[in-house]
Amino acid sequence: MTEYPTSQEGPQPVASGGGTDDAGHGKAPIAAAEAVRTHAQVPGNEPDGAGAAGSDARPHSEASGLPRPRATADPAAGEGGQVTARTRDGAAARNAADAIDTGADADVLDGEAGAGAGLSGGGVIPEISSARREGDRLRFVGAATRRIARGIDLDEIVLGLCRATVPTFSDAILVYLRDPLPVGDERPVGPVVLRLRRTDRLRPIDDLTGAESDRTAGVPAPTGLMGGAGLLGGAGFLGPSGELDFSQLPLVGPQGDLPAAELCEIRSGGALAEVLRGVRPVFGSSAAAKAALPELLGSEHPVPRGQRAILAPLRGRRRVIGAAVFLRTPDRPAFETNDLLVAAQLATHTALGIDKAVLYGREAYIADELQRTMLPDGLPQPTGVRLASRYLPAAETARVGGDWYDAIPLPGSRVALVVGDVMGHSMTSAAIMGQLRTTAQTLAQLDLPPAEVLHHLDEQAQRLGSDRMATCLYAVYDPVSHRITIANAGHPPPVLLHLGGRAEVLRVPPGAPIGVGGVDFEAVELDAPAGATLLLYTDGLVESRLRDVWTGIEQLRERLATTAQLTGLDHPPPLEALCDDVLDMLGPGDRDDDIALLAARFDGIAPSDVAYWFLDPEETAPGRARRFARRALTRWGLEELQDSLELLVSEVVTNAVRYAERPVTLRLLRTDVLRCEVGDDSPQLPRQRRARDTDEGGRGLFLVNRMARRWGATRLSSGKVVWFELPLPGAHDRR
């Protein structure tokens, strides 16, 4: 390599280890190289009136605020010629790669990278070999692909491509993606349409204000990895500290002013379709690209001349999903042949990342929908109890879980309260949760005792697999007796908040988790006073990496007691606000697991609002039932319902007496509606049918269906219960 003078005094002597080339020119001395690396003051660059001895010893970059240059003399200047500052393009490439690899924006590079010459800069002295240039390309590709791979969703990956290439590799980029993007193996129908997803470029200095242009006059222009005079037409932007401030040159986003068509429909057999089918990037000056680029960008938009554009198809694992266009301005050297390999690498990594992001997004959507569709859309409104619930998924990395809750109305105005947690965080856990929840609903409709329900759930879990385990708590509340029966299968115990503000953790037998097998479950019956609130929850509420489960339960108990005292001791806190307040106890590290929360406020039914009789299965039973119903209505002041109630009671009791062998039960409940329940020992459920004109019977349930607010029949282990409801006079019919 030819040695050039480093000052106006002529060539320097060859230092030890320097050597000469074939032409006899001395090679670059080590001492001079060390002086450049340490940014020593170069003779001949001193300020006017300052000598070598009296000059400012500060480096050039510190004195002027500009990037630190490496000094080489212009050979055309001869002896005493002007010294020009050049930066080694290898350092520029390494700084660009470092900026990309550390997550910094590719357009905000080190000062040396910004002010230096590139690998093929016009008028720049070629100081490095082609092998060094290829090494710089490889380092850039490695850093850029790592930047692209950091993205998880679609926008992050596309943004990574844009920020990694502008301005280091190109002055502008346009990214087109198929709309809609195909997922997996699905074959899209209809024409293939490309939509402009994002465009990025550095805004030219002419677009800035005049004041800004004046401030940037005379500042060296930044260049990218592959060299050139810069994106700003020979001008940069001088920040307050005197250094190049690229943050003042904003990137143009998706709604930027880069001229390009928003949508492009690919014509079968057209030039664009042929280029995309070929997969390989092509120069804009090639015959195929000359016809394809106008089709992609729009015929009204100009296409850069020469090798200043690269059209790179984005191909995923199975098909082309888009295209990227890399552009360079006329004041920067055109792309080289090896730049096609760089574009191919960037396009391949981007397309594969987009494929994975689309698949991940679809799987996350399916898992989330699976989880939420298996939870109840809404809670019922059973008599004598008010309900509220919350469900929070876990963090984004483990958002799918197996927590569930449920409230199931039972015969006799009772309600079953269920909360469970399938072990694990996956779609399998969510699927098992759905099966166990369905099984629990079926068992509840059979009116089995809570311990029996857990026993059958345990058997069902064992049939699903040997490692299918879950915890569950099943409780049945009776508003008439003001009692609650609870059975537990390895679940955290519930907390009962009394009306006076006292919160207690109920002592229930812990039991073994569902799926263990061969374990008996034990139920306990407790008082459920009116005005009390029962809180059922999963372990995600009380257990985390920062606290154990019993510490969390104690904190929950204290939180409930504090909330009740703030509300007042004479009335319970609002149920919805109570649930929100409970969730506020979660800290930043407490979302490792999903959370299911079910709160039940016990209102109960007063004994004065209940009327209960036993009727022998005789022909006189319907008449006796009408008399009992008439007396209850008189006592409650509901004589307006006498005709309707007597007619419906007579029809239902007549049907029960026809098949019953044991005494028939008749119960009336006065709440916000008048509810009548008739039970017998026959398991056969009544079925409504349309009677013919000549039939003498078969119209009982037709009358019940037309006159009652609601009605239904539930099969029990000992028979069935047929019930109907009538709205109270003056009450709003909520059906």
XYZ file of C-alpha atoms in Angstrom:
735
model
C 0.000 0.000 0.000
C 1.323 3.455 -0.919
C 2.389 5.651 1.922
C 1.270 9.256 1.879
C 2.808 12.085 3.873
C 1.245 12.793 7.234
C 2.294 16.459 7.310
C 3.520 19.269 5.076
C 7.141 18.468 5.850
C 7.298 15.463 3.545
C 7.520 11.713 4.032
C 8.362 10.324 7.416
C 11.204 7.859 7.886
C 10.285 4.223 7.823
C 10.078 2.883 11.348
C 11.175 -0.517 12.457
C 8.834 -3.151 11.165
C 7.589 -0.947 8.340
C 9.130 -2.464 5.201
C 8.590 -1.445 1.601
C 6.341 -2.589 -1.208
C 7.331 -3.622 -4.730
C 7.357 -0.044 -5.956
C 9.765 1.003 -3.254
C 7.266 3.065 -1.326
C 7.476 2.830 2.414
C 4.586 1.186 4.221
C 2.606 2.990 6.873
C 4.817 3.375 9.948
C 3.649 1.851 13.178
C 4.330 5.039 15.075
C 2.088 7.004 12.751
C -0.651 4.399 13.108
C -0.354 4.549 16.889
C -0.570 8.337 16.709
C -3.763 8.070 14.676
C -5.254 5.499 17.065
C -4.552 7.815 20.022
C -5.920 10.785 18.028
C -2.787 12.866 18.501
C -2.693 16.372 17.107
C -1.525 16.290 13.480
C 1.079 18.870 12.437
C -0.273 21.293 9.960
C -3.780 21.214 11.450
C -3.028 23.645 14.251
C -5.133 26.771 14.586
C -3.796 29.923 12.956
C -1.009 31.520 14.929
C -0.252 28.403 16.966
C 2.959 26.460 16.617
C 3.671 22.839 17.303
C 4.920 23.599 20.763
C 2.284 26.093 21.740
C -0.731 24.457 20.142
C -3.672 23.158 22.114
C -2.875 19.593 23.124
C -6.529 18.524 23.024
C -7.569 16.057 20.300
C -9.142 17.481 17.222
C -12.569 16.078 18.097
C -12.496 17.667 21.545
C -11.397 21.043 20.266
C -13.945 21.335 17.490
C -16.766 19.100 18.639
C -16.549 17.076 15.431
C -15.914 13.341 15.113
C -12.297 12.349 15.594
C -10.594 12.064 12.153
C -7.712 9.977 10.929
C -5.276 12.254 9.031
C -4.052 11.425 5.530
C -2.669 13.808 2.945
C -4.206 14.331 -0.438
C -1.604 13.188 -2.998
C -2.920 15.636 -5.552
C -2.022 18.530 -3.302
C 1.715 17.828 -3.503
C 4.090 19.304 -1.005
C 2.238 21.713 1.223
C -1.083 20.404 -0.030
C -4.275 20.483 2.024
C -4.627 17.676 4.589
C -8.039 15.980 4.583
C -9.547 13.913 7.403
C -10.752 10.416 6.536
C -12.111 7.700 8.760
C -11.282 4.075 8.088
C -14.347 2.395 6.684
C -13.526 -0.764 8.644
C -14.039 1.178 11.876
C -17.251 2.576 10.443
C -18.531 -0.917 9.718
C -17.578 -2.190 13.133
C -19.207 0.785 14.848
C -22.342 0.295 12.751
C -22.476 -3.392 13.655
C -21.904 -2.582 17.328
C -24.688 -0.012 17.286
C -27.102 -2.518 15.757
C -25.995 -5.390 17.987
C -26.412 -3.420 21.208
C -29.966 -2.513 20.329
C -29.255 1.113 19.390
C -30.969 2.555 16.361
C -28.897 1.900 13.255
C -29.214 5.511 12.212
C -27.638 6.776 15.446
C -24.064 5.553 15.070
C -20.741 6.453 16.609
C -19.195 9.690 15.426
C -16.486 7.875 13.533
C -19.017 5.723 11.729
C -21.052 8.757 10.834
C -18.249 10.880 9.477
C -16.053 8.266 7.838
C -15.784 7.059 4.310
C -17.280 3.736 3.301
C -16.076 0.699 1.485
C -16.540 2.200 -1.927
C -16.716 5.943 -1.374
C -16.096 8.164 -4.325
C -12.749 9.956 -4.023
C -11.950 8.055 -0.833
C -8.500 6.472 -0.547
C -8.817 2.638 -0.650
C -6.943 1.806 2.583
C -8.309 -1.696 3.210
C -8.387 -4.858 1.199
C -11.446 -6.501 -0.300
C -11.161 -9.277 2.300
C -11.456 -6.642 5.025
C -14.493 -5.202 3.288
C -16.154 -8.584 3.094
C -15.426 -9.115 6.764
C -17.158 -5.837 7.515
C -20.147 -6.987 5.486
C -20.322 -10.205 7.459
C -20.136 -8.339 10.743
C -22.926 -6.060 9.625
C -25.113 -8.973 8.513
C -24.560 -10.751 11.825
C -25.465 -7.670 13.863
C -28.459 -6.858 11.660
C -29.892 -10.385 11.818
C -29.518 -10.396 15.594
C -31.414 -7.136 15.708
C -34.182 -8.606 13.552
C -34.315 -11.792 15.635
C -34.981 -9.809 18.811
C -38.485 -8.988 17.638
C -41.368 -11.106 18.897
C -44.371 -9.674 17.131
C -44.741 -8.627 13.514
C -44.171 -4.899 13.978
C -41.027 -5.411 16.046
C -39.462 -7.619 13.366
C -40.239 -5.182 10.537
C -38.986 -2.279 12.636
C -35.786 -4.201 13.372
C -35.168 -4.660 9.655
C -35.717 -0.970 8.958
C -33.560 0.310 11.797
C -30.768 -2.153 11.026
C -30.491 -1.122 7.366
C -31.169 2.632 7.383
C -28.784 4.415 6.944
C -26.052 1.779 7.338
C -26.953 -0.247 4.255
C -29.471 1.889 2.395
C -30.855 5.380 2.492
C -34.456 4.221 2.512
C -36.435 0.993 2.740
C -39.962 -0.057 1.894
C -41.430 -3.233 3.357
C -44.489 -4.798 1.701
C -46.349 -7.725 3.270
C -49.242 -9.848 2.073
C -52.650 -8.743 3.265
C -53.826 -10.872 4.933
C -50.732 -12.806 5.939
C -51.165 -16.572 5.516
C -50.830 -18.639 8.678
C -49.128 -22.031 8.609
C -50.390 -24.328 5.876
C -53.583 -22.454 5.107
C -53.936 -21.532 1.474
C -55.242 -18.001 0.967
C -58.160 -17.481 -1.377
C -58.583 -14.602 -3.737
C -55.922 -12.400 -5.346
C -52.551 -11.856 -3.680
C -52.344 -8.301 -2.367
C -49.249 -6.612 -0.929
C -49.719 -3.776 1.558
C -47.033 -1.253 2.438
C -46.294 -2.147 6.059
C -43.551 0.345 6.845
C -41.185 2.834 5.212
C -38.115 4.294 6.879
C -35.570 6.831 5.697
C -33.585 9.795 6.957
C -35.303 13.022 6.016
C -33.151 15.088 3.628
C -31.728 18.290 5.035
C -33.683 20.290 2.484
C -36.861 19.208 4.261
C -35.687 20.783 7.502
C -36.117 24.450 8.372
C -33.804 27.066 6.992
C -32.350 27.757 10.423
C -31.406 24.148 10.814
C -29.809 24.122 7.378
C -27.676 27.134 8.298
C -26.532 25.471 11.490
C -25.386 22.387 9.595
C -23.336 24.133 6.932
C -19.817 22.797 6.621
C -20.348 19.762 8.819
C -19.061 16.461 7.372
C -21.841 14.245 6.058
C -22.607 10.901 7.674
C -22.196 7.827 5.550
C -23.375 4.270 5.854
C -21.544 1.004 5.892
C -20.983 0.865 2.166
C -19.660 4.389 1.870
C -20.731 7.424 -0.080
C -20.961 11.148 0.399
C -23.843 10.818 2.814
C -27.599 10.938 2.950
C -27.856 14.637 3.554
C -26.184 15.942 0.439
C -22.915 16.897 2.147
C -24.448 18.271 5.340
C -25.096 16.857 8.782
C -26.764 18.274 11.853
C -24.703 19.977 14.547
C -26.156 19.422 18.030
C -25.807 21.745 21.056
C -22.536 20.069 22.116
C -21.035 20.402 18.670
C -21.359 16.705 17.826
C -23.425 15.176 15.077
C -26.949 14.731 16.406
C -28.813 12.208 14.248
C -31.825 12.228 16.557
C -32.789 15.533 14.967
C -33.202 13.744 11.623
C -36.409 11.803 12.261
C -37.283 8.583 10.525
C -40.331 8.699 8.324
C -42.808 6.144 9.632
C -45.590 4.154 7.975
C -47.495 7.330 7.133
C -44.380 9.038 5.839
C -43.972 10.938 2.621
C -41.815 8.379 0.806
C -43.517 8.051 -2.600
C -44.903 4.543 -2.945
C -48.233 2.880 -3.542
C -50.111 1.693 -0.453
C -51.565 -1.438 -2.046
C -50.370 -3.623 -4.887
C -52.260 -6.557 -6.367
C -49.902 -9.088 -7.904
C -51.012 -10.042 -11.388
C -50.572 -13.682 -12.257
C -47.801 -13.977 -14.825
C -46.725 -10.360 -14.363
C -43.201 -9.086 -13.900
C -43.569 -8.682 -10.126
C -44.920 -12.202 -9.771
C -41.915 -13.564 -11.684
C -39.428 -11.708 -9.477
C -41.136 -12.853 -6.301
C -41.275 -16.419 -7.595
C -37.538 -16.310 -8.219
C -36.955 -15.502 -4.525
C -33.481 -14.014 -5.133
C -32.925 -10.240 -4.761
C -32.338 -8.323 -7.987
C -30.961 -4.882 -8.817
C -33.413 -2.228 -9.846
C -31.488 -1.865 -13.113
C -32.140 -5.471 -14.146
C -34.695 -6.168 -16.842
C -36.996 -8.025 -14.467
C -36.909 -5.322 -11.811
C -37.454 -2.493 -14.294
C -40.889 -3.917 -14.976
C -41.564 -5.178 -11.452
C -40.755 -2.013 -9.462
C -43.320 0.211 -11.223
C -45.906 -2.474 -10.596
C -45.002 -2.537 -6.895
C -44.400 1.167 -6.227
C -46.940 2.485 -8.687
C -46.448 3.653 -12.238
C -46.613 7.321 -11.205
C -43.596 7.020 -8.890
C -40.076 7.202 -10.382
C -37.734 4.234 -10.141
C -34.086 4.948 -9.186
C -31.657 4.560 -12.056
C -28.673 2.232 -12.032
C -27.888 -0.111 -9.213
C -29.441 2.134 -6.565
C -32.384 -0.125 -5.788
C -32.611 -3.743 -4.681
C -35.873 -5.662 -4.800
C -35.703 -8.539 -2.319
C -38.608 -11.018 -2.033
C -39.538 -12.052 1.508
C -40.119 -15.791 1.470
C -41.287 -17.643 4.563
C -41.135 -21.347 5.099
C -43.729 -22.177 2.449
C -44.478 -19.155 0.301
C -43.546 -15.574 -0.495
C -45.089 -13.286 2.101
C -43.872 -9.893 0.884
C -41.038 -7.849 -0.541
C -38.457 -5.314 0.637
C -37.051 -2.501 -1.484
C -33.668 -0.986 -0.529
C -32.913 2.429 -2.035
C -29.843 4.664 -2.233
C -29.766 8.326 -3.157
C -27.764 9.606 -6.172
C -25.114 11.232 -3.938
C -24.122 7.836 -2.557
C -22.331 5.024 -4.423
C -24.561 2.425 -5.977
C -24.997 -1.083 -4.605
C -22.364 -3.667 -5.402
C -22.819 -7.277 -6.425
C -22.043 -8.533 -2.942
C -24.794 -6.310 -1.569
C -27.274 -8.708 -3.142
C -26.045 -11.357 -0.721
C -26.524 -8.948 2.178
C -30.061 -8.170 1.031
C -30.800 -11.883 0.660
C -29.657 -12.592 4.211
C -31.715 -9.740 5.637
C -34.794 -10.754 3.658
C -34.514 -14.420 4.667
C -34.172 -13.712 8.376
C -36.985 -11.172 8.263
C -39.363 -13.512 6.429
C -38.690 -16.428 8.781
C -39.160 -14.139 11.776
C -42.475 -12.890 10.383
C -43.602 -16.469 9.816
C -42.849 -17.357 13.420
C -44.483 -14.194 14.716
C -47.690 -14.904 12.795
C -47.781 -18.496 14.052
C -47.082 -17.380 17.620
C -49.807 -14.757 17.438
C -52.319 -17.280 16.110
C -51.441 -19.821 18.818
C -51.677 -17.189 21.539
C -55.064 -16.083 20.192
C -56.372 -19.658 20.062
C -55.128 -20.410 23.566
C -56.614 -17.221 24.962
C -59.958 -17.838 23.268
C -59.949 -21.443 24.455
C -59.327 -20.294 28.003
C -62.010 -17.623 28.014
C -64.700 -19.613 26.221
C -64.369 -22.321 28.852
C -65.102 -19.792 31.592
C -68.704 -18.668 32.199
C -69.850 -15.706 30.139
C -71.894 -14.458 33.077
C -72.987 -15.533 36.513
C -76.549 -16.628 37.337
C -78.779 -14.725 39.744
C -79.905 -17.371 42.201
C -82.308 -16.573 45.002
C -80.774 -15.420 48.271
C -77.184 -14.852 47.068
C -75.339 -12.254 45.018
C -72.251 -13.177 42.994
C -69.213 -11.437 41.508
C -66.136 -12.851 39.814
C -62.781 -11.906 38.342
C -60.305 -13.710 36.123
C -56.787 -12.463 35.385
C -54.438 -14.338 33.039
C -50.809 -14.755 33.977
C -47.948 -12.805 32.420
C -47.531 -12.785 28.641
C -45.068 -15.668 28.799
C -47.561 -17.914 30.633
C -50.965 -16.397 29.948
C -52.749 -19.715 29.410
C -53.654 -21.625 32.550
C -56.176 -23.991 34.038
C -57.955 -21.830 36.631
C -61.750 -21.761 36.533
C -64.770 -20.785 38.574
C -68.464 -21.512 38.297
C -71.822 -20.918 39.965
C -74.517 -23.529 39.292
C -78.160 -23.133 40.411
C -79.497 -26.209 42.185
C -82.996 -27.377 43.122
C -84.469 -25.871 46.251
C -83.055 -22.394 45.496
C -79.579 -23.605 46.378
C -76.436 -22.742 44.461
C -73.167 -24.613 43.959
C -69.973 -22.518 44.082
C -66.934 -24.050 42.375
C -63.344 -22.884 41.933
C -60.493 -25.031 40.602
C -56.956 -24.936 39.300
C -55.429 -27.423 36.855
C -51.695 -27.733 37.337
C -49.536 -26.336 34.531
C -49.682 -23.485 32.023
C -50.446 -24.697 28.533
C -53.274 -25.335 26.123
C -53.436 -28.849 27.564
C -54.146 -27.389 30.999
C -56.898 -25.222 29.551
C -58.422 -28.217 27.747
C -58.389 -30.337 30.917
C -59.939 -27.447 32.794
C -62.808 -27.365 30.304
C -63.441 -31.091 30.701
C -63.400 -30.943 34.502
C -65.689 -27.915 34.525
C -68.179 -29.693 32.262
C -68.032 -32.764 34.480
C -68.642 -30.639 37.579
C -71.694 -29.036 35.978
C -73.126 -32.443 35.073
C -72.544 -33.805 38.572
C -74.076 -30.703 40.129
C -77.282 -31.170 38.136
C -77.581 -34.629 39.713
C -77.644 -32.874 43.104
C -74.858 -35.029 44.484
C -73.250 -34.100 47.818
C -70.037 -32.033 47.523
C -67.807 -34.919 48.625
C -69.359 -37.172 45.977
C -68.815 -34.546 43.311
C -65.096 -34.375 44.111
C -64.889 -38.168 44.131
C -66.309 -38.378 40.600
C -64.047 -35.522 39.440
C -61.089 -37.487 40.771
C -62.124 -40.513 38.735
C -62.600 -38.387 35.637
C -59.121 -36.861 36.011
C -57.592 -40.336 36.236
C -59.365 -41.346 33.039
C -57.890 -38.300 31.281
C -54.334 -39.345 32.170
C -52.051 -40.366 34.963
C -50.542 -36.893 35.341
C -53.790 -34.884 35.127
C -54.011 -33.222 38.500
C -56.011 -30.278 39.785
C -57.178 -28.679 42.988
C -60.845 -27.887 43.495
C -63.191 -26.511 46.126
C -66.912 -27.306 45.844
C -69.483 -25.606 48.098
C -73.299 -25.697 48.214
C -75.188 -22.800 49.799
C -78.774 -23.168 51.009
C -80.426 -19.756 51.468
C -83.347 -21.239 53.392
C -81.327 -22.956 56.103
C -78.493 -20.363 55.957
C -75.949 -23.171 55.822
C -73.097 -23.976 53.468
C -71.513 -27.377 52.830
C -67.885 -27.349 51.618
C -65.610 -30.115 50.323
C -61.979 -29.465 49.435
C -59.501 -31.233 47.158
C -56.110 -29.706 47.952
C -57.288 -26.131 47.324
C -56.521 -23.020 49.425
C -59.249 -22.553 52.074
C -61.958 -19.911 51.525
C -62.210 -16.725 53.563
C -65.516 -15.639 55.158
C -66.046 -11.919 55.797
C -68.725 -11.372 58.448
C -71.066 -8.416 58.585
C -69.274 -6.884 61.562
C -65.963 -6.696 59.694
C -64.351 -9.858 61.031
C -62.620 -12.013 58.410
C -61.809 -15.637 59.112
C -60.147 -18.421 57.166
C -62.588 -21.333 57.205
C -61.282 -24.589 58.588
C -62.103 -27.188 55.980
C -60.412 -30.563 55.504
C -57.611 -29.979 52.945
C -58.009 -33.260 51.070
C -55.804 -34.488 48.233
C -55.725 -32.961 44.737
C -57.993 -34.358 42.062
C -56.219 -37.028 40.049
C -54.318 -38.653 42.916
C -56.866 -41.448 43.195
C -57.930 -43.633 46.080
C -58.503 -40.728 48.477
C -61.744 -40.052 50.322
C -63.012 -36.483 50.435
C -64.672 -35.060 53.514
C -67.317 -32.322 53.609
C -68.010 -29.892 56.431
C -71.231 -27.923 57.040
C -70.909 -24.385 58.383
C -73.135 -21.427 59.182
C -73.598 -18.841 56.417
C -75.146 -15.829 58.167
C -76.995 -13.187 56.176
C -74.750 -10.318 55.118
C -71.573 -12.432 55.150
C -69.320 -12.707 52.081
C -67.534 -15.896 51.038
C -64.406 -15.505 48.923
C -63.182 -18.426 46.809
C -59.889 -18.006 44.923
C -56.998 -19.842 43.291
C -53.431 -19.895 44.569
C -52.299 -17.276 42.048
C -53.883 -14.659 44.321
C -51.979 -15.597 47.476
C -48.794 -17.334 46.306
C -45.846 -16.008 44.295
C -42.075 -16.060 44.169
C -42.045 -13.348 46.845
C -44.338 -15.002 49.422
C -45.587 -18.410 50.425
C -49.239 -19.400 50.285
C -50.026 -19.042 54.005
C -48.464 -15.586 54.149
C -50.618 -14.603 51.191
C -53.767 -16.013 52.827
C -53.098 -13.992 55.963
C -52.571 -10.856 53.887
C -55.847 -11.551 52.093
C -57.681 -11.929 55.396
C -56.250 -8.652 56.688
C -57.127 -6.906 53.423
C -60.761 -8.017 53.647
C -61.022 -6.922 57.284
C -59.530 -3.515 56.488
C -61.898 -3.001 53.555
C -64.912 -3.915 55.710
C -63.899 -1.455 58.415
C -63.533 1.348 55.890
C -66.997 0.620 54.522
C -68.673 0.425 57.914
C -69.582 -2.299 60.357
C -73.348 -2.069 59.883
C -73.413 -2.977 56.194
C -71.143 -5.097 53.937
C -68.863 -3.538 51.306
C -70.065 -3.494 47.684
C -69.284 -6.817 46.072
C -67.722 -5.560 42.821
C -65.577 -3.003 44.625
C -64.493 -5.683 47.074
C -63.194 -7.870 44.229
C -61.247 -4.974 42.741
C -59.776 -4.112 46.131
C -58.658 -7.707 46.651
C -56.825 -7.725 43.310
C -55.052 -4.488 44.258
C -53.040 -6.421 46.826
C -51.074 -8.033 43.995
C -47.533 -6.766 43.635
C -45.388 -6.476 40.477
C -43.976 -9.964 41.007
C -47.288 -11.640 41.803
C -48.485 -12.418 38.269
C -46.664 -15.696 37.739
C -49.969 -17.592 37.704
C -53.477 -16.895 36.483
C -56.078 -15.914 39.064
C -59.725 -16.915 39.436
C -61.833 -15.162 42.060
C -65.460 -15.851 43.039
C -67.235 -13.805 45.717
C -70.693 -14.735 47.117
C -72.758 -12.381 49.315
C -75.229 -14.365 51.428
C -78.592 -12.643 51.672
C -80.559 -15.779 52.532
C -84.309 -16.195 52.675
C -86.090 -15.341 55.913
C -88.175 -18.155 57.528
C -91.240 -15.918 57.292
C -90.886 -15.986 53.491
C -90.943 -19.801 53.257
C -93.968 -22.112 53.279
C -93.436 -25.919 53.175
C -95.875 -28.879 53.106
C -95.950 -32.655 52.581
C -98.749 -34.106 50.464
C -99.682 -37.766 50.294
C -99.950 -39.104 46.728
C -103.750 -39.199 46.750
C -106.503 -37.782 44.589
C -107.199 -35.114 47.213
C -103.588 -33.791 47.036
C -104.253 -31.128 44.343
C -107.147 -29.664 46.349
C -105.093 -29.539 49.530
C -102.258 -27.900 47.620
C -104.578 -25.145 46.394
C -105.797 -24.432 49.956
C -102.218 -24.270 51.328
C -101.179 -21.908 48.563
C -104.217 -19.671 49.158
C -103.372 -19.359 52.871
C -99.726 -18.459 52.147
C -100.728 -15.768 49.673
C -103.145 -14.275 52.195
C -100.418 -14.174 54.851
C -98.038 -12.440 52.469
C -100.630 -10.042 51.060
C -100.371 -11.450 47.524
C -104.041 -12.190 46.875
C -103.668 -10.878 43.320
C -101.712 -14.016 42.418
C -104.287 -16.409 43.871
C -105.984 -17.486 40.628
C -102.744 -17.979 38.691
C -100.976 -19.792 41.533
C -103.872 -22.153 42.295
C -104.205 -23.155 38.639
C -100.498 -23.850 38.152
C -100.063 -25.602 41.518
C -103.008 -27.853 40.742
C -101.537 -28.869 37.367
C -98.011 -29.570 38.684
C -99.191 -31.455 41.804
C -101.619 -33.547 39.738
C -98.758 -34.623 37.475
C -96.534 -35.462 40.466
C -99.226 -37.509 42.269
C -99.823 -39.581 39.129
C -96.282 -41.092 39.251
C -95.183 -40.653 42.880
C -95.110 -43.435 45.453
C -93.891 -41.346 48.401
C -95.213 -38.050 49.773
C -94.983 -35.062 47.449
C -93.319 -31.864 48.717
C -94.716 -28.385 48.077
C -92.696 -25.275 48.897
C -93.387 -21.588 48.271
C -90.641 -18.973 48.466
C -91.234 -15.235 48.498
C -88.233 -13.219 47.366
C -88.156 -10.806 44.423
C -90.433 -13.367 42.757
C -92.854 -16.007 43.986
C -91.277 -19.412 43.463
C -93.160 -22.706 43.733
C -91.324 -26.066 43.950
C -92.992 -29.470 43.748
C -90.861 -32.565 44.370
C -91.597 -36.297 44.014
C -89.653 -39.573 43.890
C -90.158 -40.267 40.172
C -87.004 -39.660 38.076
C -88.957 -39.169 34.841
C -88.898 -35.494 33.840
C -92.082 -33.944 32.435
C -92.043 -33.015 28.755
C -94.166 -30.358 27.161
C -96.181 -31.513 24.161
C -98.972 -30.084 22.081
C -102.276 -31.802 22.861
C -104.789 -32.546 20.138
C -108.280 -31.057 20.238
C -109.800 -34.373 21.276
C -107.313 -35.059 24.123
C -108.620 -34.680 27.667
C -105.158 -34.028 29.181
C -101.647 -32.990 28.227
C -102.210 -29.241 28.627
C -100.777 -28.764 32.137
C -97.222 -27.845 31.138
C -98.561 -25.771 28.252
C -100.390 -23.601 30.795
C -97.315 -23.433 33.026
C -95.178 -22.339 30.089
C -97.644 -19.591 29.083
C -98.458 -18.181 32.528
C -95.211 -18.572 34.528
C -92.293 -16.168 34.390
C -89.893 -19.123 34.247
C -90.171 -22.818 34.853
C -88.011 -25.912 34.772
C -87.430 -29.431 36.032
C -84.336 -30.912 37.675
C -83.578 -34.565 38.225
C -82.340 -35.485 41.715
C -80.741 -38.631 43.091
C -84.051 -39.342 44.835
C -86.450 -38.092 42.156
C -87.091 -34.717 40.596
C -88.254 -31.173 41.308
C -90.542 -29.156 39.032
C -90.559 -25.438 39.723
C -92.015 -22.241 38.310
C -91.877 -18.534 39.165
C -94.503 -15.783 39.112
C -93.628 -12.086 39.197
C -94.797 -10.182 42.252
C -97.461 -7.513 41.748
C -95.799 -4.244 40.769
C -92.378 -5.882 40.363
C -90.423 -5.518 37.144
C -90.377 -8.664 35.035
C -86.680 -9.314 34.359
C -87.183 -12.181 31.992
